CSV table of C-alpha atoms and ligand atoms in Angstrom, one decimal:
chain,number,residue,atom,x,y,z
P,221,MET,CA,128.1,80.3,127.9
P,222,PRO,CA,130.9,81.6,125.4
P,223,ASN,CA,131.0,85.1,124.1
P,224,HIS,CA,128.4,84.0,121.4
P,225,PRO,CA,126.1,81.2,121.7
P,226,GLN,CA,127.1,77.9,119.8
P,227,ASN,CA,124.3,75.7,120.7
P,228,LEU,CA,120.8,77.4,120.3
P,229,THR,CA,117.3,75.8,121.2
P,230,VAL,CA,114.9,77.1,118.5
P,231,ALA,CA,111.3,76.2,119.4
P,232,THR,CA,108.1,77.2,117.6
P,233,THR,CA,104.5,76.9,118.7
P,234,GLY,CA,100.9,77.5,117.3
P,235,ALA,CA,100.8,81.3,117.3
P,236,SER,CA,100.5,83.5,114.2
P,237,GLY,CA,104.2,84.5,112.7
P,238,ALA,CA,105.7,81.6,111.0
P,239,ILE,CA,107.7,84.1,108.9
P,240,PHE,CA,109.6,85.4,112.1
P,241,LEU,CA,110.8,81.8,112.6
P,242,ARG,CA,112.0,81.4,109.0
P,243,HIS,CA,114.2,84.5,109.2
P,244,LEU,CA,115.6,83.4,112.5
P,245,LEU,CA,116.4,80.1,110.9
P,246,LEU,CA,117.9,81.5,108.0
P,247,ALA,CA,120.1,83.8,109.9
P,248,VAL,CA,121.4,81.1,112.2
P,249,GLU,CA,121.7,78.6,109.5
P,250,ARG,CA,124.2,81.2,108.0
P,251,ASP,CA,125.8,82.6,111.0
P,252,ALA,CA,129.4,80.6,111.3
P,253,ARG,CA,129.3,81.4,115.2
P,254,VAL,CA,126.5,78.9,115.6
P,255,LYS,CA,127.4,75.2,115.8
P,256,THR,CA,124.1,73.6,116.7
P,257,VAL,CA,120.6,74.4,116.6
P,258,ASN,CA,118.2,72.1,118.2
P,259,PHE,CA,114.7,72.9,116.8
P,260,ILE,CA,111.4,71.8,118.0
P,261,ALA,CA,108.0,72.3,116.7
P,262,SER,CA,104.7,71.6,118.4
P,263,ASP,CA,101.9,70.2,116.7
P,264,ALA,CA,99.8,73.3,116.3
P,265,ALA,CA,102.9,75.0,115.0
P,266,LEU,CA,102.8,72.8,111.8
P,267,ARG,CA,99.0,73.7,111.2
P,268,VAL,CA,99.8,77.6,111.3
P,269,MET,CA,102.9,77.0,109.2
P,270,ALA,CA,100.3,75.2,106.5
P,271,GLU,CA,98.5,78.3,106.6
P,272,GLU,CA,101.3,80.8,106.4
P,273,LEU,CA,104.2,79.3,104.7
P,274,ASP,CA,102.5,76.2,102.9
P,275,ILE,CA,104.4,73.8,105.0
P,276,GLN,CA,103.1,70.1,104.1
P,277,GLY,CA,103.8,67.7,107.3
P,278,ARG,CA,106.7,67.1,109.2
P,279,ALA,CA,108.9,65.3,106.5
P,280,ASN,CA,112.1,67.4,105.6
P,281,LEU,CA,110.4,70.2,107.9
P,282,VAL,CA,113.7,72.3,108.2
P,283,THR,CA,114.1,72.1,104.6
P,284,GLN,CA,110.8,73.3,103.8
P,285,ILE,CA,110.9,76.3,106.5
P,286,LEU,CA,114.2,77.6,105.0
P,287,GLY,CA,113.3,77.1,101.4
P,288,ALA,CA,115.6,77.6,98.8
P,289,SER,CA,116.8,81.3,99.7
P,290,ILE,CA,120.0,80.3,101.6
P,291,LYS,CA,122.4,82.4,99.9
P,292,PRO,CA,126.2,82.5,100.8
P,293,SER,CA,127.7,85.7,101.8
P,294,THR,CA,131.2,87.1,101.8
P,295,SER,CA,130.3,88.4,105.7
P,296,LYS,CA,133.1,87.3,108.4
P,297,THR,CA,130.1,85.7,110.3
P,298,ARG,CA,128.8,83.6,107.0
P,299,THR,CA,130.8,80.9,105.4
P,300,ALA,CA,130.0,78.1,103.2
P,301,SER,CA,130.8,75.5,106.3
P,302,SER,CA,128.1,76.9,108.4
P,303,HIS,CA,125.5,75.5,105.6
P,304,SER,CA,126.2,71.9,107.0
P,305,PRO,CA,122.8,70.4,106.9
P,306,GLN,CA,123.5,68.6,110.1
P,307,LYS,CA,123.4,72.3,112.0
P,308,ILE,CA,119.6,72.6,112.5
P,309,GLN,CA,118.4,69.1,114.3
P,310,LEU,CA,114.9,68.7,114.5
P,311,GLN,CA,113.9,67.3,117.9
P,312,SER,CA,110.6,65.5,118.2
P,313,ASN,CA,108.2,67.6,120.8
P,314,SER,CA,107.0,64.3,122.4
P,315,ASP,CA,110.6,63.1,123.3
P,316,ILE,CA,111.1,64.2,126.8
P,317,GLY,CA,114.5,62.4,126.6
P,318,ALA,CA,116.0,64.6,124.1
P,319,ASN,CA,119.2,66.1,124.7
P,320,VAL,CA,118.0,69.8,125.5
P,321,ALA,CA,115.4,68.1,128.3
P,322,SER,CA,118.7,67.9,130.4
P,323,GLY,CA,120.4,70.7,132.3
P,324,SER,CA,123.7,68.3,132.0
P,325,TYR,CA,123.3,69.2,128.0
P,326,SER,CA,125.5,72.4,127.0
P,327,ALA,CA,122.6,74.4,125.2
P,328,ASP,CA,123.5,78.1,125.4
P,329,ALA,CA,120.3,79.8,125.0
P,330,MET,CA,116.5,79.2,123.9
P,331,VAL,CA,114.2,81.2,121.5
P,332,VAL,CA,110.5,80.5,121.3
P,333,ILE,CA,109.4,82.1,118.1
P,334,PRO,CA,106.4,82.6,117.5
P,335,CYS,CA,105.3,81.4,121.3
P,336,SER,CA,101.6,81.0,121.7
P,337,VAL,CA,99.9,81.9,124.7
P,338,GLY,CA,99.2,78.1,125.7
P,339,THR,CA,103.0,77.7,125.5
P,340,LEU,CA,103.6,80.8,127.6
P,341,ALA,CA,101.3,79.3,130.4
P,342,ARG,CA,103.1,76.2,130.5
P,343,ILE,CA,106.4,77.6,130.9
P,344,ALA,CA,105.3,80.2,133.2
P,345,ASN,CA,103.5,77.6,135.4
P,346,GLY,CA,106.1,74.7,135.4
P,347,ILE,CA,104.1,72.5,133.2
P,348,ALA,CA,107.0,70.7,131.6
P,349,SER,CA,104.9,67.8,129.8
P,350,GLN,CA,106.2,68.3,126.0
P,351,LEU,CA,109.9,69.0,125.0
P,352,ILE,CA,109.3,72.5,124.3
P,353,GLU,CA,108.1,73.5,127.9
P,354,ARG,CA,110.7,71.2,129.4
P,355,ALA,CA,113.6,72.6,127.6
P,356,ALA,CA,112.3,76.2,128.6
P,357,ASP,CA,112.1,75.3,132.3
P,358,VAL,CA,115.7,73.8,132.1
P,359,THR,CA,116.8,76.8,130.4
P,360,LEU,CA,115.2,78.7,133.3
P,361,LYS,CA,116.6,76.7,136.0
P,362,GLU,CA,120.0,76.5,134.6
P,363,LYS,CA,119.8,80.3,134.5
P,364,ARG,CA,120.4,80.6,130.8
P,365,PRO,CA,118.9,83.1,128.2
P,366,LEU,CA,115.3,82.0,127.4
P,367,VAL,CA,113.4,84.5,125.0
P,368,LEU,CA,109.8,84.4,124.4
P,369,CYS,CA,108.4,85.8,121.1
P,370,VAL,CA,104.8,85.8,122.6
P,371,ARG,CA,102.0,86.7,119.9
P,372,GLU,CA,98.4,87.3,120.8
P,373,THR,CA,96.0,90.2,120.9
P,374,PRO,CA,94.1,91.4,122.9
P,375,LEU,CA,95.8,90.2,126.0
P,376,HIS,CA,93.5,89.2,129.1
P,377,LYS,CA,94.8,89.2,132.6
P,378,ILE,CA,95.6,85.4,132.7
P,379,HIS,CA,97.8,86.3,129.9
P,380,ILE,CA,99.4,89.1,131.6
P,381,ARG,CA,99.7,87.2,135.0
P,382,ASN,CA,101.7,84.6,132.8
P,383,LEU,CA,104.0,87.2,131.1
P,384,TYR,CA,105.0,88.6,134.3
P,385,CYS,CA,105.5,85.0,136.0
P,386,ALA,CA,108.0,84.0,133.0
P,387,ALA,CA,109.3,87.5,133.1
P,388,ASP,CA,109.8,87.2,137.1
P,389,ALA,CA,111.4,83.6,136.6
P,390,GLY,CA,114.0,85.0,134.3
P,391,ALA,CA,112.7,84.8,130.7
P,392,THR,CA,112.9,88.0,128.3
P,393,ILE,CA,109.6,88.7,126.9
P,394,PHE,CA,110.4,89.7,123.2
P,395,PRO,CA,106.8,90.2,122.0
P,396,LEU,CA,106.4,89.7,118.1
P,397,ILE,CA,106.0,93.3,117.7
P,398,PRO,CA,108.1,94.5,114.6
P,399,ALA,CA,109.2,97.9,114.4
P,400,TYR,CA,108.3,100.4,111.7
P,401,TYR,CA,110.8,103.4,111.8
P,402,TYR,CA,113.1,101.8,109.4
P,403,ARG,CA,110.2,101.6,106.5
P,404,PRO,CA,110.4,97.9,106.0
P,405,ALA,CA,109.4,97.4,102.1
P,406,SER,CA,108.3,93.9,102.6
P,407,LEU,CA,107.0,91.5,105.2
P,408,ASP,CA,109.9,89.5,104.7
P,409,GLU,CA,112.4,92.3,105.4
P,410,MET,CA,110.3,93.4,108.5
P,411,ALA,CA,110.3,89.6,109.9
P,412,ARG,CA,114.3,89.4,109.1
P,413,GLU,CA,114.9,92.6,111.3
P,414,PHE,CA,112.9,91.3,113.9
P,415,ALA,CA,114.9,88.0,114.0
P,416,TYR,CA,118.1,90.0,113.9
P,417,ARG,CA,116.8,92.0,117.1
P,418,VAL,CA,116.2,88.4,119.0
P,419,LEU,CA,119.5,87.3,118.0
P,420,ALA,CA,121.3,90.4,118.8
P,421,HIS,CA,119.6,89.9,122.2
P,422,VAL,CA,121.1,86.5,122.9
P,423,GLY,CA,124.7,87.7,121.6
P,424,LEU,CA,124.5,87.1,118.2
P,425,PRO,CA,124.4,90.5,116.4
P,426,GLN,CA,124.0,90.4,112.6
P,427,PRO,CA,126.4,92.5,110.5
P,428,ASP,CA,123.4,93.6,108.0
P,429,ALA,CA,121.1,94.6,110.8
P,430,PHE,CA,119.5,97.9,110.5
P,431,HIS,CA,121.0,100.5,113.4
P,432,TRP,CA,119.3,103.8,114.0
P,433,LYS,CA,121.5,106.5,114.0
P,434,GLY,CA,119.3,109.4,115.2
R,251,FMN,C1,96.0,80.0,112.3
R,251,FMN,C2,96.3,79.9,113.4
R,251,FMN,C3,96.4,81.0,114.3
R,251,FMN,C4,96.8,81.1,115.5
R,251,FMN,N1,97.4,82.3,116.0
R,251,FMN,C5,97.6,82.2,117.3
R,251,FMN,C6,98.2,83.2,118.1
R,251,FMN,O1,98.6,84.2,117.3
R,251,FMN,N2,98.7,83.3,119.2
R,251,FMN,C7,98.1,82.2,120.2
R,251,FMN,O2,98.6,82.0,121.2
R,251,FMN,N3,97.6,81.3,119.5
R,251,FMN,C8,97.0,81.3,118.2
R,251,FMN,N4,96.6,80.1,117.6
R,251,FMN,C9,96.2,79.1,118.4
R,251,FMN,C10,97.1,77.8,118.8
R,251,FMN,O3,97.6,77.6,117.8
R,251,FMN,C11,96.4,76.8,119.8
R,251,FMN,O4,96.0,77.4,121.0
R,251,FMN,C12,97.7,75.7,120.4
R,251,FMN,O5,96.5,74.8,121.2
R,251,FMN,C13,98.6,76.2,120.8
R,251,FMN,O6,99.5,75.0,121.1
R,251,FMN,P1,100.9,75.0,121.4
R,251,FMN,O7,101.1,76.2,122.4
R,251,FMN,O8,101.4,73.7,121.9
R,251,FMN,O9,101.7,75.2,119.9
R,251,FMN,C14,96.2,80.1,116.2
R,251,FMN,C15,95.7,78.9,115.6
R,251,FMN,C16,95.6,78.6,114.2
R,251,FMN,C17,94.9,77.5,113.6
Protein backbone atom coordinates (compact mmCIF):
# COMPACT_ATOMS: atom_id res chain seq x y z
CA MET A 1 0.00 0.00 0.00
CA PRO A 2 1.29 3.55 -0.71
CA ASN A 3 1.93 5.85 2.31
CA HIS A 4 -1.67 6.94 2.11
CA PRO A 5 -4.40 4.73 0.68
CA GLN A 6 -5.36 6.06 -2.73
CA ASN A 7 -7.96 3.48 -3.59
CA LEU A 8 -10.58 2.93 -0.89
CA THR A 9 -13.56 0.62 -0.75
CA VAL A 10 -16.40 2.02 1.35
CA ALA A 11 -19.44 -0.11 2.07
CA THR A 12 -22.58 0.78 3.96
CA THR A 13 -25.14 -1.61 5.42
CA GLY A 14 -28.48 -1.56 7.20
CA ALA A 15 -27.32 -0.51 10.66
CA SER A 16 -28.28 2.83 12.12
CA GLY A 17 -25.77 5.66 11.68
CA ALA A 18 -25.94 6.81 8.06
CA ILE A 19 -24.73 10.25 9.16
CA PHE A 20 -21.33 8.69 9.90
CA LEU A 21 -21.14 7.33 6.35
CA ARG A 22 -22.09 10.76 5.02
CA HIS A 23 -19.22 12.46 6.84
CA LEU A 24 -16.74 9.79 5.81
CA LEU A 25 -17.71 10.17 2.14
CA LEU A 26 -17.57 13.97 2.39
CA ALA A 27 -14.05 13.73 3.82
CA VAL A 28 -12.71 11.31 1.19
CA GLU A 29 -14.36 13.31 -1.57
CA ARG A 30 -12.43 16.38 -0.37
CA ASP A 31 -9.16 14.55 0.29
CA ALA A 32 -6.87 14.89 -2.74
CA ARG A 33 -4.76 11.93 -1.56
CA VAL A 34 -7.68 9.62 -2.29
CA LYS A 35 -8.00 8.99 -6.02
CA THR A 36 -10.70 6.32 -6.18
CA VAL A 37 -13.52 5.25 -3.90
CA ASN A 38 -15.57 2.18 -4.76
CA PHE A 39 -18.81 2.56 -2.83
CA ILE A 40 -21.30 -0.26 -2.17
CA ALA A 41 -24.65 0.01 -0.37
CA SER A 42 -26.77 -2.96 0.70
CA ASP A 43 -30.54 -2.88 0.15
CA ALA A 44 -31.06 -2.56 3.90
CA ALA A 45 -28.72 0.45 3.94
CA LEU A 46 -31.06 2.17 1.48
CA ARG A 47 -33.96 1.53 3.85
CA VAL A 48 -32.10 3.00 6.81
CA MET A 49 -30.78 5.96 4.79
CA ALA A 50 -34.37 6.76 3.78
CA GLU A 51 -35.19 7.10 7.50
CA GLU A 52 -32.07 8.90 8.61
CA LEU A 53 -30.96 11.02 5.63
CA ASP A 54 -34.20 11.26 3.58
CA ILE A 55 -32.49 9.38 0.75
CA GLN A 56 -34.98 8.39 -1.95
CA GLY A 57 -34.05 5.30 -3.95
CA ARG A 58 -30.75 4.53 -5.63
CA ALA A 59 -30.89 7.27 -8.27
CA ASN A 60 -27.93 9.66 -7.85
CA LEU A 61 -27.21 7.90 -4.58
CA VAL A 62 -23.77 9.42 -3.97
CA THR A 63 -25.00 12.93 -4.70
CA GLN A 64 -27.98 12.39 -2.41
CA ILE A 65 -25.71 11.23 0.42
CA LEU A 66 -23.18 14.00 -0.02
CA GLY A 67 -25.91 16.61 -0.28
CA ALA A 68 -24.96 20.11 -1.26
CA SER A 69 -22.44 20.69 1.45
CA ILE A 70 -19.07 19.97 -0.21
CA LYS A 71 -16.99 23.03 0.53
CA PRO A 72 -13.64 23.68 -1.15
CA SER A 73 -10.87 24.13 1.36
CA THR A 74 -7.48 25.81 1.35
CA SER A 75 -5.91 22.88 3.19
CA LYS A 76 -2.98 21.05 1.56
CA THR A 77 -4.92 17.80 1.36
CA ARG A 78 -7.93 19.42 -0.28
CA THR A 79 -8.00 20.72 -3.79
CA ALA A 80 -10.73 21.56 -6.24
CA SER A 81 -9.51 18.74 -8.50
CA SER A 82 -10.37 16.21 -5.81
CA HIS A 83 -14.04 17.04 -6.33
CA SER A 84 -14.23 15.04 -9.54
CA PRO A 85 -17.65 13.42 -9.76
CA GLN A 86 -15.84 10.29 -10.98
CA LYS A 87 -14.06 9.76 -7.69
CA ILE A 88 -16.79 7.91 -5.80
CA GLN A 89 -17.91 5.03 -8.01
CA LEU A 90 -21.10 3.27 -7.02
CA GLN A 91 -20.85 -0.51 -7.34
CA SER A 92 -23.87 -2.82 -7.23
CA ASN A 93 -23.98 -5.13 -4.21
CA SER A 94 -25.27 -7.89 -6.45
CA ASP A 95 -22.38 -7.58 -8.92
CA ILE A 96 -19.90 -10.12 -7.66
CA GLY A 97 -17.92 -9.46 -10.86
CA ALA A 98 -17.15 -5.85 -9.86
CA ASN A 99 -13.52 -4.71 -9.58
CA VAL A 100 -13.31 -5.04 -5.77
CA ALA A 101 -14.43 -8.69 -5.92
CA SER A 102 -10.93 -9.67 -7.01
CA GLY A 103 -7.67 -9.60 -5.08
CA SER A 104 -5.88 -8.65 -8.30
CA TYR A 105 -7.63 -5.27 -8.21
CA SER A 106 -5.42 -2.83 -6.33
CA ALA A 107 -7.73 -1.63 -3.56
CA ASP A 108 -5.74 -0.37 -0.57
CA ALA A 109 -8.22 -0.63 2.30
CA MET A 110 -11.92 -1.14 3.05
CA VAL A 111 -14.27 0.49 5.55
CA VAL A 112 -17.78 -0.76 6.33
CA ILE A 113 -19.72 2.09 7.94
CA PRO A 114 -22.12 1.49 9.53
CA CYS A 115 -21.73 -2.29 9.66
CA SER A 116 -24.81 -4.29 10.64
CA VAL A 117 -24.44 -7.40 12.75
CA GLY A 118 -25.85 -9.33 9.77
CA THR A 119 -23.01 -8.18 7.54
CA LEU A 120 -20.56 -8.75 10.40
CA ALA A 121 -21.84 -12.34 10.68
CA ARG A 122 -21.36 -12.99 6.97
CA ILE A 123 -17.87 -11.48 6.92
CA ALA A 124 -16.82 -13.31 10.09
CA ASN A 125 -17.98 -16.62 8.63
CA GLY A 126 -16.68 -16.21 5.09
CA ILE A 127 -20.13 -16.07 3.51
CA ALA A 128 -19.22 -14.00 0.48
CA SER A 129 -22.45 -14.12 -1.52
CA GLN A 130 -22.83 -10.39 -2.20
CA LEU A 131 -20.24 -7.81 -3.18
CA ILE A 132 -19.86 -6.20 0.27
CA GLU A 133 -18.96 -9.50 1.92
CA ARG A 134 -16.88 -10.64 -1.04
CA ALA A 135 -14.87 -7.39 -1.05
CA ALA A 136 -14.35 -7.74 2.72
CA ASP A 137 -13.31 -11.37 2.25
CA VAL A 138 -10.80 -10.33 -0.43
CA THR A 139 -9.49 -7.51 1.80
CA LEU A 140 -8.83 -10.02 4.58
CA LYS A 141 -7.24 -12.65 2.36
CA GLU A 142 -4.96 -10.06 0.78
CA LYS A 143 -4.05 -8.84 4.29
CA ARG A 144 -5.21 -5.31 3.60
CA PRO A 145 -6.81 -3.08 6.25
CA LEU A 146 -10.50 -3.84 6.86
CA VAL A 147 -12.37 -1.58 9.29
CA LEU A 148 -15.80 -2.64 10.52
CA CYS A 149 -17.80 0.16 12.17
CA VAL A 150 -20.28 -2.20 13.79
CA ARG A 151 -23.43 -0.79 15.38
CA GLU A 152 -25.87 -2.75 17.49
CA THR A 153 -26.86 -2.72 21.12
CA PRO A 154 -27.09 -4.75 23.25
CA LEU A 155 -24.86 -7.51 21.89
CA HIS A 156 -25.55 -11.20 22.40
CA LYS A 157 -22.95 -13.98 22.40
CA ILE A 158 -23.20 -14.68 18.67
CA HIS A 159 -22.43 -11.02 17.90
CA ILE A 160 -19.50 -11.12 20.31
CA ARG A 161 -18.22 -14.37 18.81
CA ASN A 162 -18.49 -12.88 15.31
CA LEU A 163 -16.64 -9.73 16.44
CA TYR A 164 -13.89 -11.97 17.78
CA CYS A 165 -13.75 -14.08 14.58
CA ALA A 166 -13.54 -11.01 12.34
CA ALA A 167 -10.83 -9.46 14.53
CA ASP A 168 -8.98 -12.78 14.62
CA ALA A 169 -8.99 -12.86 10.80
CA GLY A 170 -7.42 -9.40 10.69
CA ALA A 171 -10.31 -6.93 10.70
CA THR A 172 -10.28 -3.87 12.93
CA ILE A 173 -13.47 -3.66 14.97
CA PHE A 174 -14.18 0.07 15.15
CA PRO A 175 -17.55 0.20 16.93
CA LEU A 176 -19.75 3.13 16.00
CA ILE A 177 -19.23 4.69 19.41
CA PRO A 178 -18.33 8.38 19.24
CA ALA A 179 -16.32 10.22 21.88
CA TYR A 180 -17.71 13.10 23.93
CA TYR A 181 -14.64 14.72 25.47
CA TYR A 182 -14.29 17.21 22.64
CA ARG A 183 -17.86 18.34 23.39
CA PRO A 184 -19.43 18.04 19.95
CA ALA A 185 -21.93 20.83 19.43
CA SER A 186 -24.03 18.89 16.94
CA LEU A 187 -24.65 15.42 15.54
CA ASP A 188 -22.76 16.49 12.41
CA GLU A 189 -19.70 17.47 14.43
CA MET A 190 -19.83 14.20 16.35
CA ALA A 191 -20.15 12.16 13.15
CA ARG A 192 -17.40 14.12 11.38
CA GLU A 193 -14.90 13.56 14.20
CA PHE A 194 -15.74 9.87 14.26
CA ALA A 195 -15.26 9.63 10.47
CA TYR A 196 -11.92 11.42 10.89
CA ARG A 197 -10.83 8.83 13.46
CA VAL A 198 -11.67 6.03 11.03
CA LEU A 199 -9.75 7.75 8.23
CA ALA A 200 -6.72 8.37 10.47
CA HIS A 201 -6.79 4.66 11.27
CA VAL A 202 -6.37 3.73 7.59
CA GLY A 203 -3.60 6.30 7.06
CA LEU A 204 -5.61 9.37 6.08
CA PRO A 205 -5.34 11.78 9.02
CA GLN A 206 -7.47 14.87 8.44
CA PRO A 207 -5.94 18.31 9.04
CA ASP A 208 -8.91 19.71 10.96
CA ALA A 209 -9.39 16.69 13.25
CA PHE A 210 -9.61 17.24 17.00
CA HIS A 211 -6.48 16.24 18.90
CA TRP A 212 -6.51 15.75 22.66
CA LYS A 213 -3.68 17.72 24.23
CA GLY A 214 -4.05 16.52 27.78
C1 LIG B 1 -34.33 1.85 10.81
C2 LIG B 1 -33.51 0.60 10.98
C3 LIG B 1 -32.45 0.58 11.84
C4 LIG B 1 -31.67 -0.56 11.99
N1 LIG B 1 -30.59 -0.52 12.84
C5 LIG B 1 -29.77 -1.58 12.91
C6 LIG B 1 -28.57 -1.49 13.68
O1 LIG B 1 -28.25 -0.47 14.29
N2 LIG B 1 -27.73 -2.55 13.68
C7 LIG B 1 -28.00 -3.69 12.95
O2 LIG B 1 -27.17 -4.60 12.97
N3 LIG B 1 -29.15 -3.81 12.24
C8 LIG B 1 -30.03 -2.78 12.19
N4 LIG B 1 -31.17 -2.87 11.42
C9 LIG B 1 -31.52 -4.15 10.81
C10 LIG B 1 -30.76 -4.43 9.52
O3 LIG B 1 -31.05 -3.43 8.56
C11 LIG B 1 -31.17 -5.80 8.98
O4 LIG B 1 -30.71 -6.83 9.84
C12 LIG B 1 -30.66 -6.04 7.58
O5 LIG B 1 -31.04 -7.34 7.15
C13 LIG B 1 -29.14 -5.92 7.46
O6 LIG B 1 -28.79 -6.21 6.12
P1 LIG B 1 -27.36 -5.87 5.55
O7 LIG B 1 -26.37 -6.36 6.54
O8 LIG B 1 -27.31 -6.63 4.26
O9 LIG B 1 -27.28 -4.41 5.29
C14 LIG B 1 -31.97 -1.73 11.26
C15 LIG B 1 -33.06 -1.72 10.38
C16 LIG B 1 -33.82 -0.56 10.24
C17 LIG B 1 -34.97 -0.57 9.26
